[in-house]
Short mmCIF file of C-alpha atoms in Angstrom, two decimals:
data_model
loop_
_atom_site.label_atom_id
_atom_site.label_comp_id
_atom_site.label_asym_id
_atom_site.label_seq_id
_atom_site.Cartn_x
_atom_site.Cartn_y
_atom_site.Cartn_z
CA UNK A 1 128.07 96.18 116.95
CA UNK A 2 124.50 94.97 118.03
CA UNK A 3 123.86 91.39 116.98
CA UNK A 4 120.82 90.27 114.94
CA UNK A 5 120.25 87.20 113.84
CA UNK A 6 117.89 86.16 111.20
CA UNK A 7 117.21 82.05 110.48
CA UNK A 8 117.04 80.45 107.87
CA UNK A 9 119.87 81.18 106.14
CA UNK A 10 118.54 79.58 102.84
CA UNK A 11 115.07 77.73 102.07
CA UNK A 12 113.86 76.08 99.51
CA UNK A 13 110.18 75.67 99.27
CA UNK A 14 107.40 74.42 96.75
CA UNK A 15 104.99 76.94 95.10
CA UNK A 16 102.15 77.42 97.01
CA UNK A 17 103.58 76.88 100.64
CA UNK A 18 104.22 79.22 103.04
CA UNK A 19 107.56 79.89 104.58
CA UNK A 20 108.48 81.75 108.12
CA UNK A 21 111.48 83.46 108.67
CA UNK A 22 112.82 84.37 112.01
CA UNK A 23 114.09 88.08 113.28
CA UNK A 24 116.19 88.36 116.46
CA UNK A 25 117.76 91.11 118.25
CA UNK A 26 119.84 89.23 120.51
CA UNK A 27 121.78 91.80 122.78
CA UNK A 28 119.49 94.29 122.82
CA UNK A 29 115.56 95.24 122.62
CA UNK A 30 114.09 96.38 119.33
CA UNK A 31 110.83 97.89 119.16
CA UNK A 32 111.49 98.67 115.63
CA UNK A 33 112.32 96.17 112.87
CA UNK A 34 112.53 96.37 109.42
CA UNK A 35 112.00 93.69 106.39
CA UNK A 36 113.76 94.19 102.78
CA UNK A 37 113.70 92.06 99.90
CA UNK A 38 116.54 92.64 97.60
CA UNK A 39 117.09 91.08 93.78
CA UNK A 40 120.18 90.00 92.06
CA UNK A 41 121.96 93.17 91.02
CA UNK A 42 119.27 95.71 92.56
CA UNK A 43 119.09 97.92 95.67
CA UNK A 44 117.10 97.22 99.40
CA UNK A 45 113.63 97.59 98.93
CA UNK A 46 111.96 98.21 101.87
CA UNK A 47 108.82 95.73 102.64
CA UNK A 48 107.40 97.01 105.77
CA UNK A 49 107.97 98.57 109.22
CA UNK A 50 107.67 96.04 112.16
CA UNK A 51 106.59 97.91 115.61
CA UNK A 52 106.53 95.87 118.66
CA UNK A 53 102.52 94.71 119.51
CA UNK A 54 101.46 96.79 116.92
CA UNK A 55 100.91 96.11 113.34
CA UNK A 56 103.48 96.46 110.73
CA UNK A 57 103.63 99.31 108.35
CA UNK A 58 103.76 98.20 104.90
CA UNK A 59 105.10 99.85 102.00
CA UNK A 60 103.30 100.93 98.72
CA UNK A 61 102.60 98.10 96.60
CA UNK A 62 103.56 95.28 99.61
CA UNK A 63 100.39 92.91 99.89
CA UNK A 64 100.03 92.77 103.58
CA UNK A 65 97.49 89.38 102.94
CA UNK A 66 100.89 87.81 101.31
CA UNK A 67 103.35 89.04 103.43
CA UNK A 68 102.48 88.46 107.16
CA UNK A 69 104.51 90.00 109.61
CA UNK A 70 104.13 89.86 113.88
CA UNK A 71 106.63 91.56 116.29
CA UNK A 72 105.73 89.73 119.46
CA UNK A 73 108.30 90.79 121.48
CA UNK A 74 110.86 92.93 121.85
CA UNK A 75 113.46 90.70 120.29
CA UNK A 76 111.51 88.78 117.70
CA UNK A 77 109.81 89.91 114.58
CA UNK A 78 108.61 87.22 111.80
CA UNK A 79 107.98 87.58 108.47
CA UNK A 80 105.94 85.00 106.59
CA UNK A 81 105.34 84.62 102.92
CA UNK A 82 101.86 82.84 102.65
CA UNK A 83 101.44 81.07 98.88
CA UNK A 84 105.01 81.55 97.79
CA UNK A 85 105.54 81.91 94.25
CA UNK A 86 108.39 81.66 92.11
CA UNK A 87 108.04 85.71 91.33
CA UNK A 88 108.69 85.84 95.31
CA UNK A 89 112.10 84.45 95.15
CA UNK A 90 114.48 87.05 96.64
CA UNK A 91 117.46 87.70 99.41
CA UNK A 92 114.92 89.06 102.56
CA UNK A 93 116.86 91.14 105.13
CA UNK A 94 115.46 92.16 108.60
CA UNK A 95 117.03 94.97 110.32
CA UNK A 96 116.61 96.14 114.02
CA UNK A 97 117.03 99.47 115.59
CA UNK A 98 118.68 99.79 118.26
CA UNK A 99 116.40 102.61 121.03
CA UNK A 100 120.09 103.61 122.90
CA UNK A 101 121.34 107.05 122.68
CA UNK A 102 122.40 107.63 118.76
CA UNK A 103 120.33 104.78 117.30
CA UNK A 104 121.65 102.48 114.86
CA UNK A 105 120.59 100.01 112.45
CA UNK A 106 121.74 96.36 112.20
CA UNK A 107 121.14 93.65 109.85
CA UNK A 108 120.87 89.92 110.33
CA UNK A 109 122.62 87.94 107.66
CA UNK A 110 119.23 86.91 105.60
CA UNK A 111 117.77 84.89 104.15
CA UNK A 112 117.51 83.72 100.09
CA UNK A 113 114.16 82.14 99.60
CA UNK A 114 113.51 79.98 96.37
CA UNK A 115 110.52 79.05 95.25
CA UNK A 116 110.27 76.14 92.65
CA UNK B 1 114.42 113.71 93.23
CA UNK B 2 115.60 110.59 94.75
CA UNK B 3 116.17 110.94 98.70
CA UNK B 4 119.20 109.15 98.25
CA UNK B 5 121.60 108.99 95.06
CA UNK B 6 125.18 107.73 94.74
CA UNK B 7 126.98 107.09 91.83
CA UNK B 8 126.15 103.23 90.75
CA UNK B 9 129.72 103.27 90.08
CA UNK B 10 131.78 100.42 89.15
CA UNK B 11 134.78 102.41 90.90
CA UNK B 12 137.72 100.30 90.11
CA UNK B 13 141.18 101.20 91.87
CA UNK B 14 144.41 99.91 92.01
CA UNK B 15 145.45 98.35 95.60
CA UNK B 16 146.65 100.70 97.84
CA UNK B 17 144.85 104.04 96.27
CA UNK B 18 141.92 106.00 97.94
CA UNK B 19 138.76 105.33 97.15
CA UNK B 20 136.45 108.29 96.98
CA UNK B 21 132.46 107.10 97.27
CA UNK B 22 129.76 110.50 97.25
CA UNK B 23 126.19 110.42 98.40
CA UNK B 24 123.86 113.16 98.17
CA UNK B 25 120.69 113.47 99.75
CA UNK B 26 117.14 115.72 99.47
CA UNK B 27 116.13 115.99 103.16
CA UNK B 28 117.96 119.12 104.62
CA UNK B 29 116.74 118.39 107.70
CA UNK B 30 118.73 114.83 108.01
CA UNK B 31 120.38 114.04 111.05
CA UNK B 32 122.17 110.52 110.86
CA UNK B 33 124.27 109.50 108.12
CA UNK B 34 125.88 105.76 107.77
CA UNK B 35 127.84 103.60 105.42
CA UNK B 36 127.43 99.70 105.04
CA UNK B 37 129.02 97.75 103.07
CA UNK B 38 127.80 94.70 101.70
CA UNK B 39 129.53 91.45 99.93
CA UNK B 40 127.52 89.93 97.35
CA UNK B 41 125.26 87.52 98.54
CA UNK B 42 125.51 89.22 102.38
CA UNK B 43 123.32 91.56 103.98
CA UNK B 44 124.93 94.61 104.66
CA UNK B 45 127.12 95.85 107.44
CA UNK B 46 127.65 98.89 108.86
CA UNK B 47 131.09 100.10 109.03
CA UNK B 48 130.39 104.44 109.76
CA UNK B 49 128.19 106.45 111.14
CA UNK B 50 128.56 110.46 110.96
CA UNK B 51 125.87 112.86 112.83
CA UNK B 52 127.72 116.26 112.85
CA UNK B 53 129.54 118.10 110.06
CA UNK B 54 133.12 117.35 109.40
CA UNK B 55 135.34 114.37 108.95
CA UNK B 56 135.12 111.25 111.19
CA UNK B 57 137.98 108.76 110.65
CA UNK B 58 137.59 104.91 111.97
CA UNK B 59 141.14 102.97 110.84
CA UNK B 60 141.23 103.04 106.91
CA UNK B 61 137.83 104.74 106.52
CA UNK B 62 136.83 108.61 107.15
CA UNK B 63 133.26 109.74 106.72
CA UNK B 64 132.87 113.23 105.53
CA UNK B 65 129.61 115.54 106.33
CA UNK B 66 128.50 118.77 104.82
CA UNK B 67 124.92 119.41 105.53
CA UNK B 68 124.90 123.00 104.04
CA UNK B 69 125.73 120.85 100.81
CA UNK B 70 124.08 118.02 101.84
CA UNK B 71 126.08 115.45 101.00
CA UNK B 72 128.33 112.73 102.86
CA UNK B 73 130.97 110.55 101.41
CA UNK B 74 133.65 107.61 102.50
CA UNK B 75 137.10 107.58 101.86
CA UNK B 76 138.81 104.08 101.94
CA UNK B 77 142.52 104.89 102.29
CA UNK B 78 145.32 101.93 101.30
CA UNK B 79 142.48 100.23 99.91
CA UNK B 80 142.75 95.86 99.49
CA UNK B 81 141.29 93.59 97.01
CA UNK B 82 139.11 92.90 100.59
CA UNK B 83 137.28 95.76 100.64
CA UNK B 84 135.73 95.18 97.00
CA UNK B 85 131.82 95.24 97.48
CA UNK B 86 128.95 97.33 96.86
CA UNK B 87 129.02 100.50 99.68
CA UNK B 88 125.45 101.96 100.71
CA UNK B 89 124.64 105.29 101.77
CA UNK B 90 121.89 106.11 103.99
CA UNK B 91 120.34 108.73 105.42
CA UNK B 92 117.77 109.17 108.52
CA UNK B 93 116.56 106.91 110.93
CA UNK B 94 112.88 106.58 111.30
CA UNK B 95 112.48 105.27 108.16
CA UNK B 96 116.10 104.99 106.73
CA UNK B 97 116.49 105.76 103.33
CA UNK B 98 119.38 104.10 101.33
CA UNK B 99 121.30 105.03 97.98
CA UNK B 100 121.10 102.49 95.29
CA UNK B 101 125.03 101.89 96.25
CA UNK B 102 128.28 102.11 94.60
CA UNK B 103 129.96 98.93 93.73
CA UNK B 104 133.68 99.26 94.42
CA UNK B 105 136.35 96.57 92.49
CA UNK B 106 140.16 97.04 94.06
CA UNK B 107 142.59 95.32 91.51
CA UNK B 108 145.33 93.72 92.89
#
């Protein structure tokens, strides 16, 4: 399947900072990318819709001031979680469909943020 | 209605059974249907993909489609203590909808 890769794996970071995590498509383009957060025990919740040099779609109850998110390019979307707190420590997941014939849905390995 | 429901499970089964995993799903007008599976710990990875009514087999796994019943489920034939994990349904594309997921435990 499609390859996506998502960096860092893990990251530890201090209340209060902000922490950027990467989104790549690598073998093919993605003008649509997705961001979940997902808790211990609990189901993907989606966070927002990333479209390629337009804003992101966020869902209900997703602070958009809190959760930055730019899609650049084709093959890069970022997420960024200004003024982490510990409540924001989670397993985020970007996803990227792929725009070829019967599209498909990938996910790069994620990232668990913890916030001290 | 959820758009999405499977049964939270667990499903525990004995190595080298089927496992049976349903999904059901609101939106009669779906068109793609996939199953990931994902370790704990993992994101999750997609291992079928069904658009048209019927059976579609990939090695140990077939994907069954009825959209007059709407519903889709995996079969994991001569299942291996490997294949424990939670299995997630989902439905659509555009904005892809997923089942809370059925946790699967194959005893060895």
């Amino acid at each position: 399947g499609a390859v996506v890769s998502q960096h860092p794996s893990w990251v530890i970071c201090k209340s209060g900072t902000s922490v950027k995590i990467e989104c790549r498509s690598l073998d093919f383009q993605a003008t649509t990318m997705f961001w979940y957060r997902q808790f211990p025990k609990q189901s993907l919740m989606l966070m927002a819709t990333s479209n390629e040099g337009s804003k992101a779609t966020y869902e209900q109850g997703v602070e958009k001031d809190k959760f930055l998110i730019n899609h650049a390019s084709l093959t890069l979307s970022t997420l960024t979680v200004t003024s982490a707190h510990p409540e924001d420590s989670s397993f985020y997941i970007c996803s990227a469909r792929t725009g070829t014939g019967r599209e498909k849905l990938f996910f790069g390995s994620g990232t668990q943020l913890s916030v001290l | 209605q959820k758009e999405v429901e499977q049964n939270s499970g667990p499903l525990s089964v004995p190595e080298g059974a089927i496992a049976s995993l349903n999904c059901t799903y609101s939106d009669r007008g779906s068109q793609s249907f996939f199953w990931y599976r994902q370790y704990s710990g993992k994101s999750p990875e997609l291992i079928m993909f069904i658009y048209s009514n019927g059976d579609k087999e990939d090695g140990r796994f077939t994907a069954q489609l009825n959209k007059a019943s709407q519903y889709v489920s995996l079969l994991i034939r001569d299942s291996q203590p490997s294949d424990s994990a939670t299995y997630l349904c989902a439905v659509n594309l555009n904005k892809l909808s997923f089942g809370a997921g059925t946790t699967v435990t194959v005893r060895a």
